[in-house]
XYZ file of C-alpha atoms in Angstrom:
699
model
C 0.000 0.000 0.000
C 1.677 3.140 -1.176
C 1.371 6.563 -2.752
C 1.945 7.582 -6.355
C 2.396 10.868 -8.190
C 2.958 10.916 -11.948
C 3.438 13.578 -14.622
C 2.932 13.283 -18.392
C 3.701 16.117 -20.798
C 0.842 16.948 -23.158
C 2.916 19.469 -25.120
C 3.318 18.912 -28.835
C 6.660 17.596 -30.003
C 7.566 21.065 -31.240
C 6.570 22.703 -27.938
C 8.465 20.103 -25.958
C 11.587 20.401 -28.122
C 11.519 24.199 -27.801
C 11.185 23.928 -24.026
C 14.332 21.800 -23.835
C 16.516 24.433 -25.520
C 19.104 26.169 -23.315
C 17.816 29.321 -21.612
C 19.607 32.166 -19.811
C 23.036 30.880 -20.644
C 22.281 27.258 -19.723
C 24.239 24.691 -21.708
C 22.015 21.709 -21.162
C 18.285 22.403 -21.222
C 17.369 18.741 -20.747
C 19.533 18.546 -17.613
C 17.794 21.570 -16.159
C 14.380 20.125 -16.987
C 15.275 16.820 -15.317
C 16.373 18.630 -12.183
C 13.133 20.621 -12.165
C 11.040 17.463 -12.555
C 12.947 15.635 -9.831
C 12.435 18.541 -7.448
C 8.711 18.824 -8.232
C 8.202 15.095 -7.903
C 10.055 14.995 -4.602
C 7.891 17.795 -3.183
C 4.739 16.132 -4.501
C 5.638 12.830 -2.867
C 6.406 14.591 0.410
C 2.768 15.712 0.485
C 1.694 12.048 0.583
C 4.641 10.500 2.419
C 2.201 9.211 5.066
C 1.076 6.695 2.447
C 4.576 5.285 2.115
C 7.089 6.270 4.780
C 9.469 3.361 4.147
C 11.124 4.492 0.901
C 10.768 6.861 -2.042
C 11.594 6.329 -5.728
C 11.083 7.858 -9.151
C 11.725 7.352 -12.845
C 11.966 10.113 -15.440
C 12.120 9.351 -19.145
C 15.192 10.403 -21.122
C 13.205 13.114 -22.903
C 11.645 14.302 -19.602
C 8.121 13.814 -20.931
C 7.131 11.204 -18.339
C 7.820 11.076 -14.608
C 6.632 8.339 -12.233
C 6.976 8.825 -8.471
C 6.319 6.408 -5.615
C 6.387 6.324 -1.815
C 6.428 2.845 -0.354
C 4.763 1.155 2.608
C 6.633 -2.152 2.727
C 4.210 -5.069 3.038
C 5.403 -7.777 0.638
C 9.100 -8.274 -0.116
C 10.594 -5.957 2.507
C 13.963 -5.930 0.747
C 15.197 -3.087 -1.502
C 14.253 -5.176 -4.550
C 10.595 -4.508 -3.723
C 11.058 -0.740 -4.127
C 9.254 1.022 -6.975
C 8.998 2.039 -9.801
C 9.330 -1.377 -11.450
C 10.900 -1.654 -14.886
C 11.240 -4.010 -17.830
C 14.152 -2.177 -19.512
C 14.370 -4.558 -22.465
C 10.729 -3.776 -23.268
C 10.587 -0.126 -22.220
C 7.863 -0.708 -19.593
C 7.722 1.183 -16.284
C 5.075 1.043 -13.549
C 4.110 2.246 -10.074
C 1.433 0.589 -7.933
C -0.600 1.647 -4.913
C -2.370 -1.298 -3.326
C -2.286 -5.063 -3.054
C -2.773 -7.920 -5.510
C -3.951 -11.255 -4.131
C -3.282 -14.773 -5.396
C -0.165 -13.338 -6.984
C 2.023 -16.368 -6.209
C -0.148 -18.488 -8.511
C -0.308 -15.746 -11.162
C 3.453 -15.277 -11.043
C 4.128 -19.011 -11.404
C 1.870 -19.105 -14.463
C 3.572 -16.065 -15.986
C 7.035 -17.577 -15.477
C 5.906 -20.478 -17.672
C 4.128 -18.376 -20.305
C 6.620 -15.485 -20.437
C 10.196 -16.854 -20.272
C 11.563 -13.613 -21.775
C 10.649 -11.706 -18.598
C 12.722 -12.170 -15.430
C 11.162 -11.145 -12.128
C 13.503 -9.002 -10.050
C 11.592 -9.081 -6.749
C 9.053 -11.020 -4.711
C 6.623 -8.092 -4.584
C 3.031 -8.668 -5.621
C 3.123 -5.343 -7.484
C 5.633 -6.546 -10.063
C 3.094 -8.856 -11.721
C 1.619 -5.738 -13.387
C 4.517 -5.480 -15.842
C 4.547 -9.196 -16.667
C 0.767 -9.287 -17.111
C 0.933 -6.270 -19.431
C 3.647 -7.924 -21.524
C 1.569 -11.108 -21.731
C -1.895 -9.638 -22.291
C -1.614 -5.979 -23.298
C -4.495 -3.818 -22.077
C -6.363 -6.988 -21.064
C -4.009 -7.361 -18.085
C -6.578 -5.586 -15.903
C -8.877 -8.607 -15.783
C -6.185 -10.665 -14.052
C -5.771 -8.219 -11.153
C -7.459 -9.210 -7.902
C -7.447 -6.832 -4.989
C -7.440 -3.112 -4.229
C -5.143 -1.037 -6.379
C -4.294 2.021 -8.420
C -1.700 1.532 -11.162
C 0.161 3.841 -13.525
C 2.112 2.203 -16.364
C 4.104 3.691 -19.235
C 5.102 1.865 -22.437
C 7.959 3.809 -24.034
C 7.812 2.023 -27.392
C 4.108 2.657 -27.883
C 4.174 6.043 -26.135
C 1.238 4.751 -24.076
C 0.506 6.138 -20.616
C -2.078 4.163 -18.647
C -3.780 4.602 -15.248
C -6.019 1.907 -13.712
C -8.264 1.883 -10.636
C -9.647 -1.191 -8.858
C -13.183 -2.437 -9.419
C -14.848 -0.789 -6.403
C -12.644 2.277 -5.936
C -11.030 1.039 -2.732
C -7.836 2.867 -3.683
C -8.048 6.525 -4.753
C -6.728 7.904 -8.029
C -7.101 11.558 -9.069
C -6.091 13.358 -12.235
C -5.946 16.909 -13.535
C -4.384 18.908 -16.355
C -2.054 21.736 -15.322
C -0.032 24.320 -17.239
C 3.517 22.997 -17.460
C 4.929 26.325 -16.272
C 7.498 26.693 -19.055
C 5.786 29.576 -20.836
C 5.135 27.824 -24.137
C 1.451 27.031 -23.696
C 2.135 23.397 -22.874
C 0.015 21.306 -20.521
C 0.645 18.214 -18.511
C -1.475 15.429 -17.167
C -0.909 14.829 -13.460
C -2.115 11.665 -11.703
C -1.839 11.039 -7.963
C -3.192 9.087 -5.010
C -4.298 12.285 -3.228
C -5.098 15.768 -4.503
C -2.613 17.459 -2.155
C 0.134 15.872 -4.266
C -0.774 18.324 -7.064
C 0.045 21.412 -4.965
C 3.802 21.454 -5.770
C 3.078 20.813 -9.472
C 1.550 24.202 -10.215
C -2.056 23.436 -9.241
C -4.077 26.332 -7.790
C -7.150 24.940 -5.974
C -10.528 26.523 -6.756
C -13.919 25.452 -5.414
C -16.153 23.595 -7.846
C -19.402 25.133 -6.592
C -21.555 23.273 -9.107
C -20.092 19.986 -7.881
C -20.888 20.988 -4.286
C -24.477 21.930 -5.139
C -25.400 18.944 -7.290
C -23.281 16.447 -5.302
C -21.002 15.627 -8.210
C -18.151 15.165 -5.704
C -20.153 12.277 -4.220
C -21.985 10.794 -7.187
C -19.793 11.157 -10.269
C -16.140 11.758 -11.157
C -15.876 15.326 -9.856
C -14.279 16.479 -6.600
C -14.682 19.625 -4.476
C -12.131 21.338 -6.712
C -12.394 22.584 -10.284
C -10.641 20.517 -12.902
C -9.676 17.661 -10.568
C -11.391 14.358 -11.257
C -11.416 10.821 -9.919
C -10.751 7.932 -12.241
C -13.915 5.827 -12.054
C -13.733 2.470 -10.256
C -13.357 -0.415 -12.683
C -11.958 1.901 -15.376
C -8.635 2.626 -16.997
C -7.442 5.835 -18.605
C -4.997 5.949 -21.500
C -3.071 8.793 -23.090
C -1.635 7.844 -26.465
C 1.317 9.739 -27.954
C 1.098 12.562 -25.378
C -2.243 13.834 -26.615
C -5.343 11.655 -26.828
C -6.872 10.892 -23.392
C -9.652 8.300 -23.101
C -11.327 6.490 -20.202
C -12.894 3.045 -20.590
C -14.423 0.424 -18.281
C -12.804 -2.975 -17.841
C -15.342 -4.305 -15.283
C -18.784 -3.511 -13.922
C -21.244 -4.990 -11.462
C -23.975 -7.099 -13.018
C -27.122 -8.817 -11.746
C -29.386 -11.601 -13.093
C -32.620 -11.131 -14.987
C -35.322 -10.763 -12.337
C -37.576 -13.166 -14.269
C -35.040 -16.025 -14.415
C -35.793 -18.761 -11.859
C -32.878 -19.669 -9.584
C -32.965 -23.480 -9.095
C -30.496 -23.587 -6.199
C -31.554 -24.351 -2.635
C -30.877 -21.894 0.209
C -28.372 -24.367 1.634
C -26.391 -24.368 -1.616
C -26.311 -20.592 -1.679
C -25.210 -20.335 1.947
C -22.350 -22.769 1.354
C -21.348 -20.887 -1.802
C -21.050 -17.627 0.157
C -19.168 -19.304 3.012
C -16.599 -20.903 0.693
C -15.891 -17.663 -1.146
C -15.704 -15.648 2.044
C -13.160 -18.019 3.555
C -11.081 -17.897 0.373
C -11.191 -14.103 0.267
C -10.091 -13.852 3.913
C -7.365 -16.474 3.458
C -5.842 -14.635 0.483
C -5.731 -11.388 2.469
C -3.691 -12.952 5.266
C -0.670 -13.192 2.953
C 1.923 -10.568 3.916
C 5.515 -10.255 5.093
C 4.333 -8.264 8.135
C 1.723 -9.129 10.807
C -1.976 -8.668 9.899
C -4.613 -7.475 12.386
C -8.385 -6.949 12.246
C -10.666 -3.991 12.931
C -13.377 -5.264 15.268
C -16.614 -3.418 16.019
C -19.885 -4.599 17.485
C -21.299 -5.511 14.081
C -21.483 -8.738 12.148
C -19.222 -7.622 9.279
C -15.964 -7.226 11.185
C -16.871 -9.996 13.614
C -17.208 -12.634 10.907
C -13.789 -11.626 9.559
C -12.287 -12.103 13.015
C -14.136 -15.398 13.359
C -12.972 -16.691 9.992
C -9.370 -15.683 10.681
C -9.476 -17.482 14.036
C -10.951 -20.527 12.268
C -8.283 -20.544 9.530
C -5.501 -20.241 12.077
C -6.878 -22.993 14.312
C -8.194 -25.454 11.736
C -5.794 -24.914 8.825
C -2.699 -23.660 10.655
C -2.575 -20.549 8.454
C -0.269 -17.701 9.420
C -1.676 -14.202 9.883
C 0.786 -12.334 7.735
C 4.276 -12.892 9.122
C 2.877 -13.823 12.539
C 3.008 -17.596 13.149
C -0.236 -19.544 13.855
C 0.901 -19.933 17.468
C 0.589 -16.180 18.014
C -2.850 -14.875 18.950
C -4.841 -12.949 16.348
C -4.972 -9.231 17.247
C -8.077 -7.047 16.876
C -8.398 -3.252 17.157
C -11.281 -0.999 18.128
C -12.293 2.387 19.519
C -14.833 3.049 22.253
C -17.127 6.060 22.549
C -18.557 7.093 25.919
C -20.830 4.328 27.206
C -23.795 6.662 27.745
C -23.612 8.056 24.194
C -25.665 5.225 22.699
C -22.995 4.733 20.018
C -20.456 2.620 21.876
C -20.150 -0.965 20.621
C -16.893 -1.855 22.338
C -18.548 -4.050 24.981
C -19.998 -6.285 22.241
C -16.642 -6.349 20.469
C -14.968 -7.303 23.735
C -17.352 -10.234 24.229
C -16.690 -11.363 20.652
C -12.935 -11.197 21.220
C -13.220 -13.263 24.406
C -15.378 -15.861 22.628
C -12.856 -16.139 19.780
C -9.837 -16.112 22.068
C -8.176 -13.222 20.217
C -6.193 -10.268 21.558
C -8.261 -7.061 21.725
C -6.796 -3.537 21.816
C -8.995 -0.452 21.973
C -8.744 3.308 22.429
C -11.281 5.514 24.200
C -12.574 8.258 21.926
C -14.267 10.994 23.925
C -15.258 14.471 22.777
C -11.891 16.035 23.532
C -10.080 13.383 21.494
C -12.444 13.865 18.530
C -11.960 17.632 18.611
C -8.154 17.279 18.715
C -8.150 15.174 15.554
C -10.888 16.941 13.581
C -8.808 19.299 11.440
C -6.100 16.780 10.579
C -8.705 14.172 9.646
C -10.320 16.666 7.247
C -6.954 17.422 5.623
C -6.292 13.756 4.954
C -9.837 13.071 3.666
C -9.828 16.104 1.307
C -13.629 16.322 1.389
C -16.511 16.802 3.799
C -18.648 14.233 5.563
C -21.822 15.107 7.578
C -20.908 12.843 10.489
C -18.006 12.718 12.925
C -17.566 9.010 12.252
C -14.659 9.823 9.921
C -12.743 11.288 12.893
C -13.451 8.084 14.808
C -12.067 6.012 11.930
C -9.045 8.310 11.756
C -8.429 7.665 15.470
C -9.044 3.933 15.079
C -6.156 3.718 12.618
C -3.814 5.005 15.312
C -4.401 1.844 17.342
C -2.719 -0.691 15.007
C -0.001 1.841 14.180
C 0.844 2.211 17.883
C 0.905 -1.582 18.212
C 3.398 -1.899 15.333
C 0.962 -3.171 12.697
C 0.816 -2.068 9.065
C -2.051 -4.240 7.774
C -5.622 -4.816 8.977
C -8.712 -6.538 7.617
C -11.814 -4.365 7.589
C -15.522 -4.964 6.960
C -16.327 -2.239 4.395
C -18.530 -3.359 1.513
C -20.687 -5.962 3.236
C -23.763 -3.722 3.432
C -23.382 -2.772 -0.223
C -23.369 -6.315 -1.587
C -25.600 -8.052 0.985
C -28.214 -5.219 1.325
C -27.498 -4.159 4.883
C -28.990 -0.659 5.048
C -32.634 0.047 6.007
C -33.119 2.368 3.025
C -32.903 -0.657 0.688
C -36.120 -2.187 2.087
C -38.666 -0.172 0.024
C -36.861 -1.111 -3.179
C -36.756 -4.767 -2.184
C -40.533 -4.638 -1.699
C -41.174 -2.635 -4.876
C -41.489 -5.805 -6.962
C -41.878 -9.512 -6.110
C -38.803 -11.710 -6.214
C -39.856 -13.915 -9.118
C -36.489 -15.668 -9.170
C -36.993 -17.297 -5.765
C -40.738 -17.572 -5.158
C -40.425 -21.234 -4.146
C -38.081 -20.458 -1.245
C -39.322 -16.999 -0.264
C -41.268 -16.935 3.040
C -42.776 -13.531 2.139
C -46.238 -13.965 0.625
C -47.625 -11.601 -2.006
C -50.179 -10.241 0.453
C -47.577 -9.655 3.157
C -45.277 -7.919 0.657
C -48.015 -5.464 -0.316
C -48.816 -4.778 3.328
C -45.173 -4.183 4.229
C -44.516 -1.990 1.198
C -47.264 0.426 2.244
C -45.291 1.276 5.397
C -41.691 0.951 4.238
C -41.218 4.333 2.562
C -42.974 6.201 5.378
C -40.714 4.480 7.905
C -37.739 5.524 5.815
C -38.948 9.137 5.898
C -39.314 8.973 9.686
C -35.751 7.679 9.917
C -34.426 10.592 7.854
C -36.320 13.105 9.973
C -35.007 11.570 13.195
C -31.394 12.048 12.104
C -31.925 15.539 10.736
C -31.907 14.615 7.064
C -34.176 15.240 4.122
C -35.237 11.991 2.518
C -37.052 13.569 -0.420
C -40.600 12.614 -1.301
C -42.384 9.527 -2.516
C -43.228 11.267 -5.795
C -41.667 9.771 -8.911
C -39.288 12.471 -10.123
C -37.570 12.221 -13.495
C -34.357 10.831 -11.906
C -36.366 8.139 -10.142
C -38.227 7.309 -13.354
C -34.847 6.980 -15.067
C -33.978 4.376 -12.417
C -37.218 2.361 -12.379
C -38.695 4.276 -9.466
C -36.178 3.228 -6.813
C -36.332 5.350 -3.653
C -32.803 4.589 -2.430
C -31.622 7.741 -4.186
C -33.713 9.735 -1.673
C -31.425 8.468 1.064
C -28.314 9.038 -1.032
C -29.179 12.733 -1.310
C -30.504 13.163 2.232
C -27.697 15.409 3.477
C -27.500 18.168 0.886
C -26.456 21.336 2.774
C -28.890 24.196 2.189
C -26.432 26.958 3.105
C -25.381 28.306 -0.285
C -25.111 32.011 -1.139
C -27.840 33.532 -3.287
C -25.599 34.113 -6.300
C -25.099 30.351 -6.649
C -28.806 29.909 -7.435
C -28.461 32.173 -10.457
C -25.113 30.774 -11.538
C -26.213 27.120 -11.164
C -30.031 27.029 -11.469
C -30.371 23.439 -12.627
C -28.495 21.571 -9.884
C -30.270 18.371 -8.877
C -28.268 15.771 -6.886
C -30.743 13.012 -7.796
C -30.229 13.766 -11.485
C -26.481 13.518 -10.867
C -27.026 9.990 -9.548
C -29.290 9.001 -12.430
C -26.840 10.312 -15.037
C -23.848 8.689 -13.337
C -25.207 5.300 -14.418
C -24.495 4.843 -18.125
C -27.164 3.993 -20.698
C -26.498 0.250 -20.580
C -26.865 0.186 -16.791
C -30.064 2.270 -16.920
C -31.509 -0.126 -19.500
C -30.780 -3.060 -17.186
C -32.224 -1.156 -14.225
C -35.504 -0.492 -16.052
C -35.865 -3.750 -17.958
C -33.878 -6.507 -16.323
C -32.724 -6.076 -12.732
C -34.825 -6.355 -9.592
C -35.201 -2.918 -7.905
C -33.140 -4.068 -4.918
C -30.246 -4.867 -7.224
C -30.694 -1.552 -9.005
C -30.482 0.204 -5.638
C -27.310 -1.702 -4.723
C -25.809 -0.747 -8.084
C -26.339 3.017 -7.820
C -25.206 3.027 -4.180
C -21.998 1.193 -5.117
C -21.246 3.873 -7.731
C -21.627 6.823 -5.349
C -21.680 6.498 -1.584
C -19.484 3.405 -1.467
C -16.336 4.703 -3.237
C -16.778 8.386 -2.462
C -17.616 8.247 1.268
C -17.387 4.791 2.816
C -14.142 3.786 1.087
C -12.751 7.319 1.409
C -13.560 9.108 4.698
C -14.221 5.766 6.405
C -11.602 3.852 4.455
C -8.346 4.503 2.656
C -7.807 8.148 3.557
C -8.163 7.825 7.332
C -6.219 4.551 7.354
C -3.349 5.665 5.153
C -3.046 8.878 7.179
C -1.388 6.558 9.707
C 0.356 4.320 7.155
C -2.143 1.500 7.652
C -3.099 -0.757 4.760
C -6.704 -1.917 5.122
C -7.829 -5.003 3.194
C -11.499 -5.471 2.334
C -12.447 -9.166 1.955
C -16.116 -8.351 1.229
C -15.069 -6.492 -1.942
C -13.190 -9.384 -3.518
C -14.740 -9.485 -7.001
C -14.890 -13.291 -7.047
C -17.124 -13.050 -3.979
C -19.161 -10.035 -5.123
C -19.904 -11.540 -8.531
C -21.297 -14.610 -6.795
C -23.357 -12.574 -4.306
C -24.680 -10.236 -7.009
C -26.167 -13.241 -8.756
C -28.093 -14.428 -5.698
C -31.867 -13.789 -5.497
C -32.929 -10.608 -3.656
C -34.859 -12.531 -1.016
C -31.766 -14.216 0.423
C -30.212 -10.798 1.049
C -33.250 -9.136 2.626
C -35.442 -11.910 4.032
C -38.765 -11.889 5.835
C -38.815 -13.778 9.128
C -42.373 -15.005 9.887
C -41.270 -15.972 13.405
C -39.884 -12.536 14.281
C -42.289 -10.618 12.027
C -39.449 -8.523 10.641
C -37.017 -8.339 7.741
C -33.555 -9.723 8.400
C -30.928 -7.731 6.539
C -27.908 -9.577 5.097
C -29.685 -12.858 5.831
C -27.400 -15.039 3.759
C -24.274 -13.478 5.265
C -25.650 -14.218 8.736
C -26.295 -17.847 7.797
C -22.895 -18.255 6.146
C -21.245 -16.638 9.179
C -23.116 -18.599 11.836
C -20.248 -20.990 12.727
C -17.846 -18.068 13.219
C -19.817 -15.557 15.331
C -21.597 -15.429 18.672
C -25.335 -15.998 19.039
C -25.594 -12.368 20.157
C -24.237 -11.122 16.833
C -26.189 -13.633 14.771
C -29.437 -12.252 16.218
C -28.437 -8.566 16.370
C -30.090 -6.014 14.083
C -28.030 -3.689 11.891
C -26.551 -0.598 13.575
C -24.753 1.664 11.060
C -21.384 2.949 12.233
C -21.768 6.521 13.450
C -20.329 8.880 16.015
C -22.554 10.369 18.757
C -24.829 13.197 17.588
C -25.484 15.019 20.894
C -22.710 17.115 22.395
C -22.713 19.656 25.271
C -22.481 23.408 24.890
C -19.067 24.898 25.651
C -17.414 21.521 25.229
C -14.334 20.905 23.008
C -16.329 20.357 19.797
C -18.606 23.349 20.379
C -15.583 25.594 21.015
C -13.749 24.248 17.964
C -16.645 24.879 15.600
C -17.335 28.330 17.040
C -13.707 29.152 16.309
C -13.990 27.825 12.755
C -17.461 28.998 11.688
C -16.952 32.760 11.914
C -18.295 35.407 9.560
C -14.795 36.097 8.247
C -14.067 32.424 7.513
C -17.464 31.837 5.896
C -17.119 34.875 3.659
C -13.687 33.673 2.562
C -15.388 30.558 1.173
C -17.476 32.767 -1.061
C -20.276 30.314 -1.805
C -21.835 30.047 1.681
C -24.411 32.513 3.026
C -23.490 33.812 6.498
C -27.148 34.572 7.301
C -27.887 30.847 6.872
C -25.050 29.584 9.048
C -24.496 32.377 11.583
C -26.452 30.709 14.399
C -25.864 27.149 13.265
C -23.190 26.120 15.765
C -25.091 27.244 18.860
C -28.225 25.565 17.563
C -26.327 22.294 17.093
C -25.042 21.855 20.642
C -26.643 21.160 23.990
C -29.138 18.597 25.277
C -31.745 19.877 22.830
C -29.207 20.262 19.999
C -30.666 20.060 16.504
C -29.354 17.034 14.564
C -29.589 18.744 11.180
C -27.810 21.839 12.480
C -24.998 19.656 13.816
C -24.506 17.973 10.445
C -24.459 21.329 8.676
C -22.030 22.770 11.216
C -19.722 19.791 10.718
C -19.801 20.251 6.934
C -19.196 24.018 6.968
C -16.367 23.546 9.479
C -14.731 21.055 7.137
C -14.974 23.438 4.172
C -13.231 26.104 6.236
C -10.445 23.694 7.209
C -9.956 22.693 3.569
C -9.947 26.342 2.457
C -7.140 27.061 4.910
C -5.036 23.960 4.342
C -5.311 24.032 0.540
C -5.299 27.845 0.330
C -8.377 27.708 -1.903
C -9.371 30.858 -3.780
C -12.595 32.508 -2.633
C -15.404 31.476 -4.953
C -17.348 34.205 -6.718
C -19.808 34.553 -9.570
C -17.004 35.991 -11.712
C -15.021 32.755 -11.304
C -17.889 30.519 -12.445
C-alpha cells in the first residue's frame, strides 16, 4: 500500500523540443528540466509521504516527458528489490502501484511459464503488473485481484495508462495543469491524493456546481475545479502525449429478475461461506503481521471469526505472525452513555474467539483534537463525525506496530445491509426465488405500504431530508427506486444567493441518475430487480466516495495503515450479485421482521456469537449530541466565523451564523450539527489548501 504521483507532458513535439533548448546561458536544457522534474516530484511525494514512509523512488524518461513517483509502505518483499517504480528495460515498460494484488504467487508461477523472456527481479506482488501487461496488453486488468491504483508507461508505444480497482477502494485523481514553461504546454498529473498536485503548479478553486449537485459524491468530480477521480473499474490511456480516453474494464452485473434460480438456500449459503473463507485467506498473505478492525457488528466480527478458524483449523499464518501467536483485533470506544459505543460487544466477541483485543477511548476532547487533521487527509466533507473516529481507530494498530488490517467495508453494499434498501426490495416480487421466499404476495403489499414512510421517519429523526415519494424524473430513469432519496438526504442548504443564479439546474438526484451509463439504466428499467438496481447506484456513489474514502483509505493511510477489504473481492461479489434478492433481505415469519444480510448471517453462523447472529443492523456513526461549551462546540465556534465563511465565497453567512449554537446542547438540533460539521470542514480545507474565494465571476 503506497502513494503515487505521476506527470505526463501533453505538449506537442515542437513545444516540448523548444522547451528543452538552453535558456539564460544554460548549456544543457534537458539537464535543467530533469532537475526541475525531480524537485517537483520529490515535493509532490512529500505531500503524501504518510502513504509510504518506508522508501521513495522515481523514474523520469530520457526526454523528460514522463515522470513516475512512488512512496512505499513495505508489506510484501521488505527488501530493496521490492522498491518502486518497477521496470522491464528490455521492453521499455515502467510502472508504479498503490495497493495489493492477491493470489499473486499463482499468477506469477503461471507467468514464469508463459513469459520466459521476462525475469522477475523481486518477490513483490506489485511486479506482476509489468509481466501481465507484456503477456496480455491492455487486457491485463482482468487478471488483477485486490485493491489497487496503477500507472504504467510503455515507451515504445508512447502509451501512458492509469487503472483503478473495481470498487474504488484505492483513490486515483487526475488533472491537467499548465507545465509552467511559458510555451502554452500542458501536462497530465495523476496522484493518489489531490494534495500531491500542490507542488506541481495546481491552484485549488472550489467547484461550486459539484458541491451543489453532489457531483463530488456521485460522479467523477471532486470539491475542486478541474480535478477528477478515475472511475472504479476503469482505466485511462493517453496515447502519444495527446489523446486521453477512459474506458471500463469491469462492472457490477445482476441476473434477470424473471429467471428462476434453481439452487436451494443451503447451496447458496455454502457458496457464500466458501468464497468468504477464500477471500479472507488470500488477504492474510503478507511479510508483516496482519490485524483486524473489530466493532460490534457482524461484518468485522465474521472476519475475526474466519481468521481465528483458519488459524486454528488450517494452521494458516496471519501475515508474518506464526499460527501460534494470537490474532490481534483493534477498536475504539465512545462514551458508554452516548448510545454509540459498541466496544462491549466487540470485547465479548474477542473473548469468545480467544483473540487479543486492543482499543482506544474516543471521547469528545479526542475527537476535537483530531478533527482538522482528519479533514486534511480526507480532502472532502462528511456530515458525520464518524470519519474522525475512523481516523483515530487507525492510530491503534499503528501504535501496536501493525501495518495491515482486515476491515468490513462493503458488506452492506453487496448483501443489502442498510434500512433504506427495504422499500426497493418490496417494490417488486422476487420472481427468481418464489419457491423459497417466506414472504407472501399479500404480506409484501402490506409491508410496502409502510416501508417508505418508515424511511422518511428515519431521515427526519437524524436531521436529514429523505425527499418525497413522488416519482421524479431521476427516479423514473432508475425504475422508481427510492434509495436515491437516502443518497441525497444530506444536501447542505447553506449556499449564497448568487449560486442559485449561476447554477439554477443543480439536482443531486439527477447527478445519480446520469452517473449510471445507458447500458446500466436499461438493465435497471428492464432486467434487474429494484433491490439490485439500488445496490448498483449506491456502489457507484456512496461506497467509493464516502465509505471507502472518509471511512476507508484516507483515514487509514493517514497513519500508514493498509486496510484489506475481503467483502469487496470481485470473485465473492460476482457470486453474491447473482443471488436472489430474497436471500439478502429476508422476511422472518417468526420474528415478524425483515432480516438484513440474511445469507451473510447464515454463512457466518459458525464463526460468530449468538448475540451477533441475532443482532439487528446498527450503522457505524459517532454520537450526535454534544454539550455546549465543550471541546467540539468551542472548535466549531472558532472555525465557523463570519470572516471564515465569507472567505469561502459560496456560503451565506445569514444561513449559518447561528448554526453552531443551535447544534449543541441537550436539545441540539441534529440537522444543524450535520451542517455545522460540513461548513467547518470546508473552512479547514480552504485554509489547508489555500483555496481561492469562490465568486460569480469565477464561475
